[in-house]
Short mmCIF file of N, CA, C and O in Angstrom, two decimals:
data_model
loop_
_atom_site.label_atom_id
_atom_site.label_comp_id
_atom_site.label_asym_id
_atom_site.label_seq_id
_atom_site.Cartn_x
_atom_site.Cartn_y
_atom_site.Cartn_z
N LEU A 1 108.54 115.05 106.28
CA LEU A 1 108.38 116.21 107.13
C LEU A 1 109.73 116.66 107.67
O LEU A 1 110.58 115.85 108.00
N LYS A 2 109.87 117.95 107.80
CA LYS A 2 111.08 118.50 108.42
C LYS A 2 110.91 118.39 109.93
O LYS A 2 109.81 118.35 110.46
N ILE A 3 112.04 118.35 110.62
CA ILE A 3 112.02 118.21 112.09
C ILE A 3 111.14 119.28 112.73
O ILE A 3 110.36 119.00 113.63
N ARG A 4 111.27 120.51 112.27
CA ARG A 4 110.48 121.60 112.86
C ARG A 4 108.99 121.36 112.69
O ARG A 4 108.20 121.60 113.60
N GLU A 5 108.57 120.85 111.52
CA GLU A 5 107.17 120.56 111.29
C GLU A 5 106.68 119.45 112.22
O GLU A 5 105.57 119.52 112.75
N ILE A 6 107.51 118.45 112.44
CA ILE A 6 107.15 117.35 113.34
C ILE A 6 106.97 117.87 114.76
O ILE A 6 105.99 117.57 115.43
N VAL A 7 107.92 118.68 115.21
CA VAL A 7 107.84 119.25 116.56
C VAL A 7 106.59 120.10 116.71
O VAL A 7 105.86 119.98 117.70
N ASP A 8 106.30 120.94 115.72
CA ASP A 8 105.10 121.78 115.78
C ASP A 8 103.83 120.93 115.87
O ASP A 8 102.93 121.24 116.64
N LYS A 9 103.77 119.87 115.10
CA LYS A 9 102.58 119.02 115.12
C LYS A 9 102.44 118.29 116.44
O LYS A 9 101.33 118.13 116.96
N VAL A 10 103.53 117.81 116.99
CA VAL A 10 103.47 117.13 118.28
C VAL A 10 103.03 118.09 119.36
O VAL A 10 102.15 117.77 120.18
N ILE A 11 103.60 119.28 119.37
CA ILE A 11 103.23 120.29 120.36
C ILE A 11 101.76 120.66 120.24
O ILE A 11 101.06 120.81 121.23
N ASN A 12 101.28 120.77 119.03
CA ASN A 12 99.88 121.14 118.80
C ASN A 12 98.93 119.94 118.84
O ASN A 12 97.75 120.08 118.57
N ARG A 13 99.47 118.76 119.13
CA ARG A 13 98.69 117.53 119.21
C ARG A 13 97.97 117.20 117.91
O ARG A 13 96.89 116.61 117.90
N LEU A 14 98.56 117.59 116.81
CA LEU A 14 97.97 117.30 115.50
C LEU A 14 98.65 116.12 114.83
O LEU A 14 98.20 115.62 113.83
N PHE A 15 99.75 115.68 115.41
CA PHE A 15 100.53 114.61 114.81
C PHE A 15 100.01 113.27 115.31
O PHE A 15 100.04 112.99 116.49
N VAL A 16 99.52 112.46 114.40
CA VAL A 16 99.04 111.13 114.75
C VAL A 16 99.79 110.13 113.88
O VAL A 16 99.84 110.27 112.66
N LEU A 17 100.37 109.14 114.52
CA LEU A 17 101.10 108.11 113.82
C LEU A 17 100.37 106.79 114.00
O LEU A 17 100.13 106.34 115.12
N LEU A 18 99.99 106.18 112.90
CA LEU A 18 99.34 104.89 112.91
C LEU A 18 100.34 103.86 112.42
O LEU A 18 100.87 103.98 111.32
N VAL A 19 100.65 102.88 113.26
CA VAL A 19 101.62 101.84 112.92
C VAL A 19 100.86 100.53 112.71
O VAL A 19 100.15 100.07 113.61
N LEU A 20 101.01 99.97 111.53
CA LEU A 20 100.37 98.69 111.20
C LEU A 20 101.46 97.71 110.82
O LEU A 20 102.17 97.90 109.84
N ASP A 21 101.60 96.65 111.61
CA ASP A 21 102.64 95.65 111.39
C ASP A 21 101.99 94.36 110.92
O ASP A 21 101.42 93.61 111.71
N GLU A 22 102.08 94.09 109.63
CA GLU A 22 101.51 92.89 109.01
C GLU A 22 100.02 92.75 109.33
O GLU A 22 99.50 91.64 109.46
N SER A 23 99.31 93.86 109.43
CA SER A 23 97.89 93.85 109.78
C SER A 23 97.02 93.20 108.72
O SER A 23 95.91 92.75 109.02
N PHE A 24 97.51 93.14 107.49
CA PHE A 24 96.70 92.60 106.40
C PHE A 24 97.29 91.32 105.83
O PHE A 24 97.00 90.93 104.70
N ALA A 25 98.06 90.61 106.64
CA ALA A 25 98.73 89.39 106.18
C ALA A 25 97.74 88.32 105.72
O ALA A 25 98.02 87.58 104.79
N ASN A 26 96.58 88.25 106.35
CA ASN A 26 95.60 87.22 106.01
C ASN A 26 94.48 87.73 105.10
O ASN A 26 93.50 87.04 104.88
N LEU A 27 94.65 88.92 104.57
CA LEU A 27 93.66 89.50 103.68
C LEU A 27 93.72 88.82 102.32
O LEU A 27 94.80 88.62 101.76
N SER A 28 92.59 88.46 101.78
CA SER A 28 92.54 87.81 100.47
C SER A 28 93.15 88.73 99.41
O SER A 28 93.01 89.95 99.47
N ALA A 29 93.79 88.11 98.43
CA ALA A 29 94.48 88.85 97.37
C ALA A 29 93.56 89.84 96.67
O ALA A 29 93.98 90.94 96.30
N GLY A 30 92.30 89.51 96.52
CA GLY A 30 91.35 90.39 95.83
C GLY A 30 91.05 91.68 96.56
O GLY A 30 90.54 92.63 95.97
N TYR A 31 91.37 91.74 97.84
CA TYR A 31 91.08 92.93 98.64
C TYR A 31 92.31 93.80 98.89
O TYR A 31 92.18 94.91 99.41
N ARG A 32 93.48 93.34 98.53
CA ARG A 32 94.71 94.08 98.86
C ARG A 32 94.77 95.44 98.19
O ARG A 32 95.16 96.42 98.81
N GLU A 33 94.41 95.52 96.93
CA GLU A 33 94.43 96.82 96.24
C GLU A 33 93.41 97.76 96.87
O GLU A 33 93.68 98.94 97.06
N LYS A 34 92.26 97.23 97.24
CA LYS A 34 91.21 98.05 97.85
C LYS A 34 91.65 98.59 99.21
O LYS A 34 91.37 99.75 99.54
N ILE A 35 92.32 97.77 100.01
CA ILE A 35 92.77 98.26 101.32
C ILE A 35 93.86 99.30 101.13
O ILE A 35 93.94 100.27 101.88
N GLY A 36 94.69 99.14 100.10
CA GLY A 36 95.70 100.15 99.79
C GLY A 36 95.05 101.48 99.43
O GLY A 36 95.48 102.54 99.90
N ASP A 37 93.99 101.42 98.62
CA ASP A 37 93.25 102.64 98.26
C ASP A 37 92.62 103.27 99.50
O ASP A 37 92.66 104.49 99.68
N PHE A 38 92.06 102.44 100.37
CA PHE A 38 91.45 102.94 101.60
C PHE A 38 92.47 103.65 102.48
O PHE A 38 92.21 104.74 103.00
N LEU A 39 93.64 103.04 102.65
CA LEU A 39 94.67 103.63 103.50
C LEU A 39 95.16 104.95 102.92
O LEU A 39 95.41 105.91 103.65
N LYS A 40 95.29 105.01 101.61
CA LYS A 40 95.72 106.26 100.96
C LYS A 40 94.69 107.37 101.21
O LYS A 40 95.05 108.50 101.53
N ILE A 41 93.42 107.06 101.07
CA ILE A 41 92.36 108.04 101.33
C ILE A 41 92.35 108.45 102.80
O ILE A 41 92.22 109.63 103.13
N LEU A 42 92.52 107.48 103.69
CA LEU A 42 92.57 107.77 105.13
C LEU A 42 93.67 108.78 105.45
O LEU A 42 93.44 109.76 106.17
N VAL A 43 94.84 108.57 104.88
CA VAL A 43 95.97 109.48 105.11
C VAL A 43 95.68 110.86 104.53
O VAL A 43 95.92 111.88 105.17
N GLU A 44 95.16 110.90 103.31
CA GLU A 44 94.88 112.18 102.65
C GLU A 44 93.81 112.98 103.39
O GLU A 44 93.93 114.19 103.55
N LYS A 45 92.76 112.31 103.86
CA LYS A 45 91.64 113.01 104.49
C LYS A 45 91.89 113.41 105.94
O LYS A 45 91.37 114.41 106.40
N THR A 46 92.69 112.60 106.66
CA THR A 46 92.87 112.86 108.09
C THR A 46 94.21 113.49 108.43
O THR A 46 94.38 114.03 109.51
N GLY A 47 95.20 113.35 107.53
CA GLY A 47 96.53 113.87 107.82
C GLY A 47 97.36 112.96 108.72
O GLY A 47 98.46 113.31 109.11
N VAL A 48 96.82 111.79 109.06
CA VAL A 48 97.55 110.85 109.90
C VAL A 48 98.79 110.36 109.14
O VAL A 48 98.77 110.24 107.92
N GLN A 49 99.86 110.12 109.88
CA GLN A 49 101.06 109.51 109.29
C GLN A 49 100.92 108.01 109.46
O GLN A 49 100.56 107.53 110.54
N LEU A 50 101.19 107.27 108.41
CA LEU A 50 101.02 105.82 108.44
C LEU A 50 102.36 105.14 108.22
O LEU A 50 103.08 105.45 107.26
N PHE A 51 102.70 104.23 109.12
CA PHE A 51 103.89 103.40 108.98
C PHE A 51 103.38 101.97 108.86
O PHE A 51 102.85 101.40 109.81
N LEU A 52 103.51 101.40 107.67
CA LEU A 52 102.95 100.09 107.38
C LEU A 52 104.05 99.10 107.08
O LEU A 52 104.89 99.33 106.21
N VAL A 53 104.06 98.00 107.82
CA VAL A 53 105.00 96.90 107.58
C VAL A 53 104.22 95.80 106.88
O VAL A 53 103.18 95.36 107.38
N SER A 54 104.70 95.38 105.71
CA SER A 54 103.95 94.39 104.95
C SER A 54 104.85 93.66 103.96
O SER A 54 105.84 94.21 103.48
N HIS A 55 104.46 92.43 103.65
CA HIS A 55 105.07 91.69 102.57
C HIS A 55 104.15 91.68 101.35
O HIS A 55 104.43 91.02 100.36
N GLN A 56 103.05 92.42 101.42
CA GLN A 56 102.07 92.46 100.35
C GLN A 56 102.49 93.48 99.30
O GLN A 56 102.35 94.69 99.50
N ILE A 57 102.98 93.02 98.18
CA ILE A 57 103.47 93.91 97.12
C ILE A 57 102.37 94.82 96.60
O ILE A 57 102.62 95.97 96.21
N GLU A 58 101.13 94.37 96.63
CA GLU A 58 100.02 95.18 96.14
C GLU A 58 99.85 96.47 96.94
O GLU A 58 99.33 97.46 96.43
N LEU A 59 100.30 96.49 98.18
CA LEU A 59 100.17 97.69 99.01
C LEU A 59 101.25 98.73 98.70
O LEU A 59 101.12 99.89 99.08
N ASP A 60 102.30 98.31 97.99
CA ASP A 60 103.39 99.23 97.63
C ASP A 60 102.88 100.43 96.82
O ASP A 60 103.37 101.54 96.97
N GLU A 61 101.91 100.19 95.96
CA GLU A 61 101.41 101.24 95.07
C GLU A 61 100.73 102.38 95.82
O GLU A 61 100.67 103.50 95.33
N ALA A 62 100.24 102.11 97.02
CA ALA A 62 99.57 103.14 97.81
C ALA A 62 100.55 104.00 98.59
O ALA A 62 100.18 105.03 99.13
N ALA A 63 101.81 103.60 98.64
CA ALA A 63 102.80 104.29 99.48
C ALA A 63 103.33 105.56 98.82
O ALA A 63 103.56 105.60 97.62
N ASP A 64 103.52 106.59 99.65
CA ASP A 64 104.22 107.80 99.19
C ASP A 64 105.72 107.55 99.21
O ASP A 64 106.44 108.01 98.34
N LYS A 65 106.18 106.85 100.24
CA LYS A 65 107.59 106.51 100.38
C LYS A 65 107.66 105.03 100.69
O LYS A 65 106.88 104.52 101.48
N LEU A 66 108.63 104.37 100.10
CA LEU A 66 108.74 102.93 100.25
C LEU A 66 110.16 102.57 100.65
O LEU A 66 111.12 103.01 100.01
N LEU A 67 110.29 101.81 101.72
CA LEU A 67 111.59 101.32 102.16
C LEU A 67 111.59 99.80 102.07
O LEU A 67 110.62 99.15 102.45
N SER A 68 112.66 99.26 101.57
CA SER A 68 112.84 97.82 101.53
C SER A 68 113.94 97.46 102.52
O SER A 68 115.05 97.98 102.43
N ILE A 69 113.62 96.62 103.47
CA ILE A 69 114.59 96.21 104.48
C ILE A 69 114.81 94.71 104.33
O ILE A 69 113.85 93.93 104.37
N HIS A 70 116.05 94.32 104.11
CA HIS A 70 116.35 92.90 103.94
C HIS A 70 117.75 92.60 104.46
O HIS A 70 118.54 93.50 104.69
N LYS A 71 118.01 91.34 104.65
CA LYS A 71 119.30 90.91 105.16
C LYS A 71 120.16 90.42 104.01
O LYS A 71 119.73 89.68 103.15
N LYS A 72 121.42 90.88 104.01
CA LYS A 72 122.40 90.46 103.01
C LYS A 72 123.60 89.95 103.79
O LYS A 72 124.39 90.73 104.31
N GLY A 73 123.71 88.63 103.90
CA GLY A 73 124.75 88.07 104.76
C GLY A 73 124.43 88.39 106.21
O GLY A 73 123.35 88.12 106.69
N ASP A 74 125.38 89.01 106.87
CA ASP A 74 125.18 89.43 108.27
C ASP A 74 124.76 90.88 108.40
O ASP A 74 124.69 91.42 109.50
N THR A 75 124.47 91.52 107.26
CA THR A 75 124.15 92.94 107.25
C THR A 75 122.69 93.19 106.91
O THR A 75 122.14 92.52 106.03
N VAL A 76 122.07 94.13 107.61
CA VAL A 76 120.70 94.55 107.27
C VAL A 76 120.83 95.72 106.31
O VAL A 76 121.52 96.71 106.59
N VAL A 77 120.14 95.62 105.18
CA VAL A 77 120.22 96.64 104.13
C VAL A 77 118.86 97.33 104.01
O VAL A 77 117.82 96.68 103.98
N ILE A 78 118.88 98.67 103.96
CA ILE A 78 117.68 99.46 103.77
C ILE A 78 117.81 100.20 102.46
O ILE A 78 118.73 100.98 102.26
N ASP A 79 116.88 99.93 101.55
CA ASP A 79 116.87 100.60 100.23
C ASP A 79 115.74 101.59 100.18
O ASP A 79 114.69 101.39 100.65
#
């Protein structure tokens, strides 16, 4: 989103950000793809913005944008 679009959505109270931090860490491997599909549909149908922190590689496929954050020596690297 462009800054102007974000500001417009916040002003109009249409901007909703859902932050999930390792919410599916204990989810069985067989359900990870399904939860990824669910989250993708949730975003498409509601317009909510989703920020998901996860180590579950299966959830990567559901992402529109993917950031990898890791430490390299004393430096934090974002890819």
